Amino acid sequence: YMPIVQFNLMTGRSVETKRQLMKEVTETVSRVLEVPPEKVRILIHEMQENDFAVAGTTFGEMREGTPQNVLGK
């Protein structure tokens, strides 16, 4: 079998950070599912901060601290 792992992340992380994530996830998936690392597939989908919302408030609005902020208020 070929495990496929997907991440939905906000843009802004460095290439090095994403490489480290993929390396460590590959190692863990390979070990836990007992498959060779060559079979593990990882997809990273990056979103802009206004392409994601919680309760109708975009992440961009949350970062700006608008009254509709649903995180921490």
mmCIF file of N, CA, C and O in Angstrom:
data_model
loop_
_atom_site.group_PDB
_atom_site.id
_atom_site.type_symbol
_atom_site.label_atom_id
_atom_site.label_comp_id
_atom_site.label_asym_id
_atom_site.label_seq_id
_atom_site.Cartn_x
_atom_site.Cartn_y
_atom_site.Cartn_z
ATOM 1 N N TYR A 1 0.825 -1.192 0.000
ATOM 2 C CA TYR A 1 0.000 0.000 0.000
ATOM 3 C C TYR A 1 0.863 1.247 0.000
ATOM 4 O O TYR A 1 1.979 1.244 0.494
ATOM 5 N N MET A 2 0.281 2.327 -0.500
ATOM 6 C CA MET A 2 1.006 3.584 -0.595
ATOM 7 C C MET A 2 0.262 4.637 0.243
ATOM 8 O O MET A 2 -0.720 5.228 -0.214
ATOM 9 N N PRO A 3 0.707 4.881 1.493
ATOM 10 C CA PRO A 3 0.036 5.894 2.302
ATOM 11 C C PRO A 3 0.240 7.286 1.713
ATOM 12 O O PRO A 3 1.330 7.629 1.261
ATOM 13 N N ILE A 4 -0.833 8.073 1.727
ATOM 14 C CA ILE A 4 -0.774 9.456 1.260
ATOM 15 C C ILE A 4 -1.213 10.345 2.419
ATOM 16 O O ILE A 4 -2.314 10.198 2.943
ATOM 17 N N VAL A 5 -0.344 11.277 2.805
ATOM 18 C CA VAL A 5 -0.610 12.195 3.910
ATOM 19 C C VAL A 5 -0.730 13.593 3.326
ATOM 20 O O VAL A 5 0.115 14.009 2.536
ATOM 21 N N GLN A 6 -1.780 14.319 3.735
ATOM 22 C CA GLN A 6 -1.988 15.665 3.227
ATOM 23 C C GLN A 6 -2.006 16.669 4.373
ATOM 24 O O GLN A 6 -2.579 16.396 5.424
ATOM 25 N N PHE A 7 -1.393 17.818 4.131
ATOM 26 C CA PHE A 7 -1.395 18.923 5.081
ATOM 27 C C PHE A 7 -1.985 20.146 4.407
ATOM 28 O O PHE A 7 -1.640 20.452 3.272
ATOM 29 N N ASN A 8 -2.864 20.842 5.100
ATOM 30 C CA ASN A 8 -3.362 22.144 4.666
ATOM 31 C C ASN A 8 -2.741 23.165 5.605
ATOM 32 O O ASN A 8 -3.042 23.179 6.805
ATOM 33 N N LEU A 9 -1.857 23.999 5.074
ATOM 34 C CA LEU A 9 -1.118 24.957 5.880
ATOM 35 C C LEU A 9 -1.290 26.362 5.340
ATOM 36 O O LEU A 9 -1.468 26.549 4.134
ATOM 37 N N MET A 10 -1.197 27.332 6.224
ATOM 38 C CA MET A 10 -1.141 28.713 5.784
ATOM 39 C C MET A 10 0.227 28.957 5.154
ATOM 40 O O MET A 10 1.222 28.345 5.571
ATOM 41 N N THR A 11 0.288 29.823 4.176
ATOM 42 C CA THR A 11 1.569 30.141 3.550
ATOM 43 C C THR A 11 2.480 30.821 4.565
ATOM 44 O O THR A 11 2.033 31.331 5.584
ATOM 45 N N GLY A 12 3.768 30.798 4.263
ATOM 46 C CA GLY A 12 4.706 31.524 5.108
ATOM 47 C C GLY A 12 5.777 30.671 5.764
ATOM 48 O O GLY A 12 6.736 31.200 6.302
ATOM 49 N N ARG A 13 5.638 29.365 5.716
ATOM 50 C CA ARG A 13 6.674 28.521 6.309
ATOM 51 C C ARG A 13 7.817 28.358 5.323
ATOM 52 O O ARG A 13 7.618 28.313 4.119
ATOM 53 N N SER A 14 9.006 28.239 5.849
ATOM 54 C CA SER A 14 10.190 28.119 4.995
ATOM 55 C C SER A 14 10.250 26.742 4.328
ATOM 56 O O SER A 14 9.644 25.772 4.796
ATOM 57 N N VAL A 15 10.998 26.691 3.236
ATOM 58 C CA VAL A 15 11.224 25.423 2.537
ATOM 59 C C VAL A 15 11.869 24.432 3.498
ATOM 60 O O VAL A 15 11.491 23.253 3.533
ATOM 61 N N GLU A 16 12.811 24.887 4.299
ATOM 62 C CA GLU A 16 13.498 24.002 5.247
ATOM 63 C C GLU A 16 12.509 23.412 6.260
ATOM 64 O O GLU A 16 12.570 22.230 6.583
ATOM 65 N N THR A 17 11.593 24.215 6.764
ATOM 66 C CA THR A 17 10.586 23.723 7.709
ATOM 67 C C THR A 17 9.714 22.659 7.069
ATOM 68 O O THR A 17 9.438 21.614 7.672
ATOM 69 N N LYS A 18 9.271 22.899 5.833
ATOM 70 C CA LYS A 18 8.436 21.913 5.144
ATOM 71 C C LYS A 18 9.221 20.642 4.843
ATOM 72 O O LYS A 18 8.686 19.540 4.962
ATOM 73 N N ARG A 19 10.486 20.766 4.507
ATOM 74 C CA ARG A 19 11.316 19.573 4.276
ATOM 75 C C ARG A 19 11.459 18.758 5.551
ATOM 76 O O ARG A 19 11.388 17.523 5.523
ATOM 77 N N GLN A 20 11.670 19.440 6.673
ATOM 78 C CA GLN A 20 11.786 18.740 7.951
ATOM 79 C C GLN A 20 10.479 18.027 8.290
ATOM 80 O O GLN A 20 10.489 16.874 8.731
ATOM 81 N N LEU A 21 9.351 18.694 8.079
ATOM 82 C CA LEU A 21 8.048 18.079 8.312
ATOM 83 C C LEU A 21 7.894 16.811 7.477
ATOM 84 O O LEU A 21 7.542 15.746 7.995
ATOM 85 N N MET A 22 8.198 16.907 6.185
ATOM 86 C CA MET A 22 8.043 15.754 5.298
ATOM 87 C C MET A 22 8.970 14.608 5.687
ATOM 88 O O MET A 22 8.571 13.444 5.656
ATOM 89 N N LYS A 23 10.187 14.932 6.073
ATOM 90 C CA LYS A 23 11.150 13.901 6.472
ATOM 91 C C LYS A 23 10.660 13.162 7.717
ATOM 92 O O LYS A 23 10.635 11.930 7.756
ATOM 93 N N GLU A 24 10.259 13.932 8.744
ATOM 94 C CA GLU A 24 9.856 13.311 9.995
ATOM 95 C C GLU A 24 8.530 12.563 9.875
ATOM 96 O O GLU A 24 8.355 11.493 10.465
ATOM 97 N N VAL A 25 7.605 13.088 9.091
ATOM 98 C CA VAL A 25 6.339 12.385 8.877
ATOM 99 C C VAL A 25 6.589 11.092 8.109
ATOM 100 O O VAL A 25 6.028 10.045 8.431
ATOM 101 N N THR A 26 7.443 11.151 7.096
ATOM 102 C CA THR A 26 7.777 9.947 6.334
ATOM 103 C C THR A 26 8.345 8.870 7.249
ATOM 104 O O THR A 26 7.941 7.707 7.190
ATOM 105 N N GLU A 27 9.288 9.256 8.109
ATOM 106 C CA GLU A 27 9.892 8.293 9.028
ATOM 107 C C GLU A 27 8.841 7.667 9.943
ATOM 108 O O GLU A 27 8.829 6.453 10.148
ATOM 109 N N THR A 28 7.946 8.496 10.480
ATOM 110 C CA THR A 28 6.927 7.998 11.410
ATOM 111 C C THR A 28 5.917 7.095 10.711
ATOM 112 O O THR A 28 5.593 6.006 11.199
ATOM 113 N N VAL A 29 5.416 7.536 9.560
ATOM 114 C CA VAL A 29 4.440 6.730 8.819
ATOM 115 C C VAL A 29 5.056 5.397 8.401
ATOM 116 O O VAL A 29 4.438 4.344 8.525
ATOM 117 N N SER A 30 6.281 5.453 7.944
ATOM 118 C CA SER A 30 6.975 4.237 7.519
ATOM 119 C C SER A 30 7.091 3.248 8.679
ATOM 120 O O SER A 30 6.801 2.057 8.525
ATOM 121 N N ARG A 31 7.479 3.743 9.834
ATOM 122 C CA ARG A 31 7.656 2.883 11.005
ATOM 123 C C ARG A 31 6.333 2.332 11.507
ATOM 124 O O ARG A 31 6.178 1.129 11.719
ATOM 125 N N VAL A 32 5.344 3.200 11.686
ATOM 126 C CA VAL A 32 4.070 2.789 12.269
ATOM 127 C C VAL A 32 3.286 1.873 11.330
ATOM 128 O O VAL A 32 2.705 0.875 11.767
ATOM 129 N N LEU A 33 3.276 2.199 10.032
ATOM 130 C CA LEU A 33 2.503 1.393 9.087
ATOM 131 C C LEU A 33 3.311 0.260 8.462
ATOM 132 O O LEU A 33 2.786 -0.512 7.661
ATOM 133 N N GLU A 34 4.579 0.188 8.837
ATOM 134 C CA GLU A 34 5.476 -0.860 8.349
ATOM 135 C C GLU A 34 5.514 -0.911 6.816
ATOM 136 O O GLU A 34 5.316 -1.955 6.202
ATOM 137 N N VAL A 35 5.773 0.259 6.240
ATOM 138 C CA VAL A 35 5.948 0.360 4.788
ATOM 139 C C VAL A 35 7.286 1.039 4.530
ATOM 140 O O VAL A 35 7.764 1.825 5.344
ATOM 141 N N PRO A 36 7.919 0.758 3.395
ATOM 142 C CA PRO A 36 9.173 1.429 3.099
ATOM 143 C C PRO A 36 8.946 2.930 2.874
ATOM 144 O O PRO A 36 7.892 3.328 2.350
ATOM 145 N N PRO A 37 9.901 3.757 3.253
ATOM 146 C CA PRO A 37 9.759 5.202 3.065
ATOM 147 C C PRO A 37 9.445 5.587 1.619
ATOM 148 O O PRO A 37 8.747 6.572 1.382
ATOM 149 N N GLU A 38 9.920 4.800 0.678
ATOM 150 C CA GLU A 38 9.694 5.091 -0.739
ATOM 151 C C GLU A 38 8.219 5.023 -1.129
ATOM 152 O O GLU A 38 7.814 5.535 -2.170
ATOM 153 N N LYS A 39 7.413 4.389 -0.289
ATOM 154 C CA LYS A 39 5.980 4.256 -0.570
ATOM 155 C C LYS A 39 5.154 5.407 0.008
ATOM 156 O O LYS A 39 3.993 5.573 -0.332
ATOM 157 N N VAL A 40 5.747 6.198 0.907
ATOM 158 C CA VAL A 40 5.012 7.271 1.580
ATOM 159 C C VAL A 40 4.948 8.501 0.676
ATOM 160 O O VAL A 40 5.964 8.946 0.150
ATOM 161 N N ARG A 41 3.743 9.032 0.501
ATOM 162 C CA ARG A 41 3.532 10.244 -0.295
ATOM 163 C C ARG A 41 3.013 11.343 0.624
ATOM 164 O O ARG A 41 2.150 11.101 1.459
ATOM 165 N N ILE A 42 3.534 12.552 0.460
ATOM 166 C CA ILE A 42 3.099 13.686 1.273
ATOM 167 C C ILE A 42 2.752 14.843 0.349
ATOM 168 O O ILE A 42 3.537 15.186 -0.544
ATOM 169 N N LEU A 43 1.589 15.423 0.583
ATOM 170 C CA LEU A 43 1.141 16.585 -0.182
ATOM 171 C C LEU A 43 0.939 17.750 0.776
ATOM 172 O O LEU A 43 0.277 17.599 1.812
ATOM 173 N N ILE A 44 1.497 18.898 0.438
ATOM 174 C CA ILE A 44 1.285 20.103 1.230
ATOM 175 C C ILE A 44 0.500 21.090 0.372
ATOM 176 O O ILE A 44 0.937 21.451 -0.719
ATOM 177 N N HIS A 45 -0.651 21.483 0.878
ATOM 178 C CA HIS A 45 -1.480 22.484 0.218
ATOM 179 C C HIS A 45 -1.350 23.773 1.031
ATOM 180 O O HIS A 45 -1.659 23.785 2.218
ATOM 181 N N GLU A 46 -0.884 24.835 0.390
ATOM 182 C CA GLU A 46 -0.733 26.104 1.092
ATOM 183 C C GLU A 46 -1.884 27.039 0.730
ATOM 184 O O GLU A 46 -2.284 27.127 -0.422
ATOM 185 N N MET A 47 -2.385 27.722 1.755
ATOM 186 C CA MET A 47 -3.503 28.642 1.582
ATOM 187 C C MET A 47 -3.097 30.042 1.996
ATOM 188 O O MET A 47 -2.318 30.211 2.935
ATOM 189 N N GLN A 48 -3.649 31.015 1.325
ATOM 190 C CA GLN A 48 -3.496 32.405 1.749
ATOM 191 C C GLN A 48 -4.392 32.628 2.964
ATOM 192 O O GLN A 48 -5.403 31.936 3.154
ATOM 193 N N GLU A 49 -4.074 33.612 3.777
ATOM 194 C CA GLU A 49 -4.818 33.791 5.023
ATOM 195 C C GLU A 49 -6.288 34.167 4.815
ATOM 196 O O GLU A 49 -7.100 34.001 5.719
ATOM 197 N N ASN A 50 -6.651 34.646 3.647
ATOM 198 C CA ASN A 50 -8.059 34.955 3.396
ATOM 199 C C ASN A 50 -8.782 33.836 2.659
ATOM 200 O O ASN A 50 -9.924 34.006 2.234
ATOM 201 N N ASP A 51 -8.127 32.671 2.527
ATOM 202 C CA ASP A 51 -8.749 31.496 1.914
ATOM 203 C C ASP A 51 -9.211 30.490 2.959
ATOM 204 O O ASP A 51 -9.600 29.379 2.632
ATOM 205 N N PHE A 52 -9.182 30.871 4.246
ATOM 206 C CA PHE A 52 -9.543 29.981 5.344
ATOM 207 C C PHE A 52 -10.342 30.790 6.356
ATOM 208 O O PHE A 52 -9.969 31.914 6.684
ATOM 209 N N ALA A 53 -11.436 30.227 6.831
ATOM 210 C CA ALA A 53 -12.261 30.945 7.803
ATOM 211 C C ALA A 53 -12.764 30.005 8.891
ATOM 212 O O ALA A 53 -12.912 28.803 8.678
ATOM 213 N N VAL A 54 -13.013 30.583 10.050
ATOM 214 C CA VAL A 54 -13.651 29.891 11.166
ATOM 215 C C VAL A 54 -14.867 30.727 11.538
ATOM 216 O O VAL A 54 -14.735 31.937 11.784
ATOM 217 N N ALA A 55 -16.026 30.111 11.525
ATOM 218 C CA ALA A 55 -17.276 30.804 11.856
ATOM 219 C C ALA A 55 -17.460 32.058 11.008
ATOM 220 O O ALA A 55 -17.945 33.079 11.476
ATOM 221 N N GLY A 56 -17.034 31.994 9.748
ATOM 222 C CA GLY A 56 -17.229 33.103 8.827
ATOM 223 C C GLY A 56 -16.192 34.199 8.900
ATOM 224 O O GLY A 56 -16.261 35.172 8.165
ATOM 225 N N THR A 57 -15.212 34.060 9.784
ATOM 226 C CA THR A 57 -14.151 35.063 9.908
ATOM 227 C C THR A 57 -12.869 34.493 9.330
ATOM 228 O O THR A 57 -12.425 33.425 9.751
ATOM 229 N N THR A 58 -12.293 35.202 8.360
ATOM 230 C CA THR A 58 -11.076 34.692 7.740
ATOM 231 C C THR A 58 -9.903 34.777 8.696
ATOM 232 O O THR A 58 -9.893 35.579 9.636
ATOM 233 N N PHE A 59 -8.897 33.959 8.406
ATOM 234 C CA PHE A 59 -7.683 33.982 9.211
ATOM 235 C C PHE A 59 -7.047 35.374 9.156
ATOM 236 O O PHE A 59 -6.518 35.862 10.152
ATOM 237 N N GLY A 60 -7.109 36.009 7.995
ATOM 238 C CA GLY A 60 -6.581 37.366 7.860
ATOM 239 C C GLY A 60 -7.262 38.332 8.810
ATOM 240 O O GLY A 60 -6.608 39.164 9.451
ATOM 241 N N GLU A 61 -8.589 38.240 8.919
ATOM 242 C CA GLU A 61 -9.326 39.094 9.853
ATOM 243 C C GLU A 61 -8.938 38.782 11.288
ATOM 244 O O GLU A 61 -8.804 39.683 12.118
ATOM 245 N N MET A 62 -8.759 37.497 11.590
ATOM 246 C CA MET A 62 -8.363 37.109 12.948
ATOM 247 C C MET A 62 -7.015 37.723 13.310
ATOM 248 O O MET A 62 -6.831 38.224 14.419
ATOM 249 N N ARG A 63 -6.087 37.682 12.374
ATOM 250 C CA ARG A 63 -4.748 38.240 12.631
ATOM 251 C C ARG A 63 -4.798 39.744 12.809
ATOM 252 O O ARG A 63 -3.997 40.319 13.528
ATOM 253 N N GLU A 64 -5.758 40.394 12.131
ATOM 254 C CA GLU A 64 -5.899 41.847 12.254
ATOM 255 C C GLU A 64 -6.572 42.242 13.562
ATOM 256 O O GLU A 64 -6.568 43.419 13.927
ATOM 257 N N GLY A 65 -7.184 41.271 14.229
ATOM 258 C CA GLY A 65 -7.845 41.553 15.492
ATOM 259 C C GLY A 65 -9.187 42.234 15.330
ATOM 260 O O GLY A 65 -9.589 43.028 16.165
ATOM 261 N N THR A 66 -9.897 41.914 14.248
ATOM 262 C CA THR A 66 -11.212 42.505 14.014
ATOM 263 C C THR A 66 -12.195 42.043 15.079
ATOM 264 O O THR A 66 -11.989 41.032 15.743
ATOM 265 N N PRO A 67 -13.284 42.762 15.260
ATOM 266 C CA PRO A 67 -14.266 42.396 16.297
ATOM 267 C C PRO A 67 -14.827 40.986 16.133
ATOM 268 O O PRO A 67 -15.253 40.390 17.104
ATOM 269 N N GLN A 68 -14.804 40.438 14.911
ATOM 270 C CA GLN A 68 -15.348 39.103 14.709
ATOM 271 C C GLN A 68 -14.354 38.008 15.110
ATOM 272 O O GLN A 68 -14.616 36.836 14.910
ATOM 273 N N ASN A 69 -13.219 38.402 15.659
ATOM 274 C CA ASN A 69 -12.180 37.445 16.023
ATOM 275 C C ASN A 69 -12.749 36.337 16.896
ATOM 276 O O ASN A 69 -13.294 36.596 17.956
ATOM 277 N N VAL A 70 -12.623 35.098 16.427
ATOM 278 C CA VAL A 70 -13.161 33.964 17.186
ATOM 279 C C VAL A 70 -12.070 33.219 17.945
ATOM 280 O O VAL A 70 -12.362 32.276 18.660
ATOM 281 N N LEU A 71 -10.824 33.624 17.774
ATOM 282 C CA LEU A 71 -9.727 32.960 18.475
ATOM 283 C C LEU A 71 -9.276 33.841 19.638
ATOM 284 O O LEU A 71 -8.797 34.926 19.436
ATOM 285 N N GLY A 72 -9.437 33.335 20.828
ATOM 286 C CA GLY A 72 -8.911 34.030 21.990
ATOM 287 C C GLY A 72 -9.781 35.169 22.503
ATOM 288 O O GLY A 72 -9.361 35.928 23.355
ATOM 289 N N LYS A 73 -10.988 35.326 21.982
ATOM 290 C CA LYS A 73 -11.880 36.379 22.487
ATOM 291 C C LYS A 73 -13.234 35.828 22.782
ATOM 292 O O LYS A 73 -13.661 34.873 22.247
#
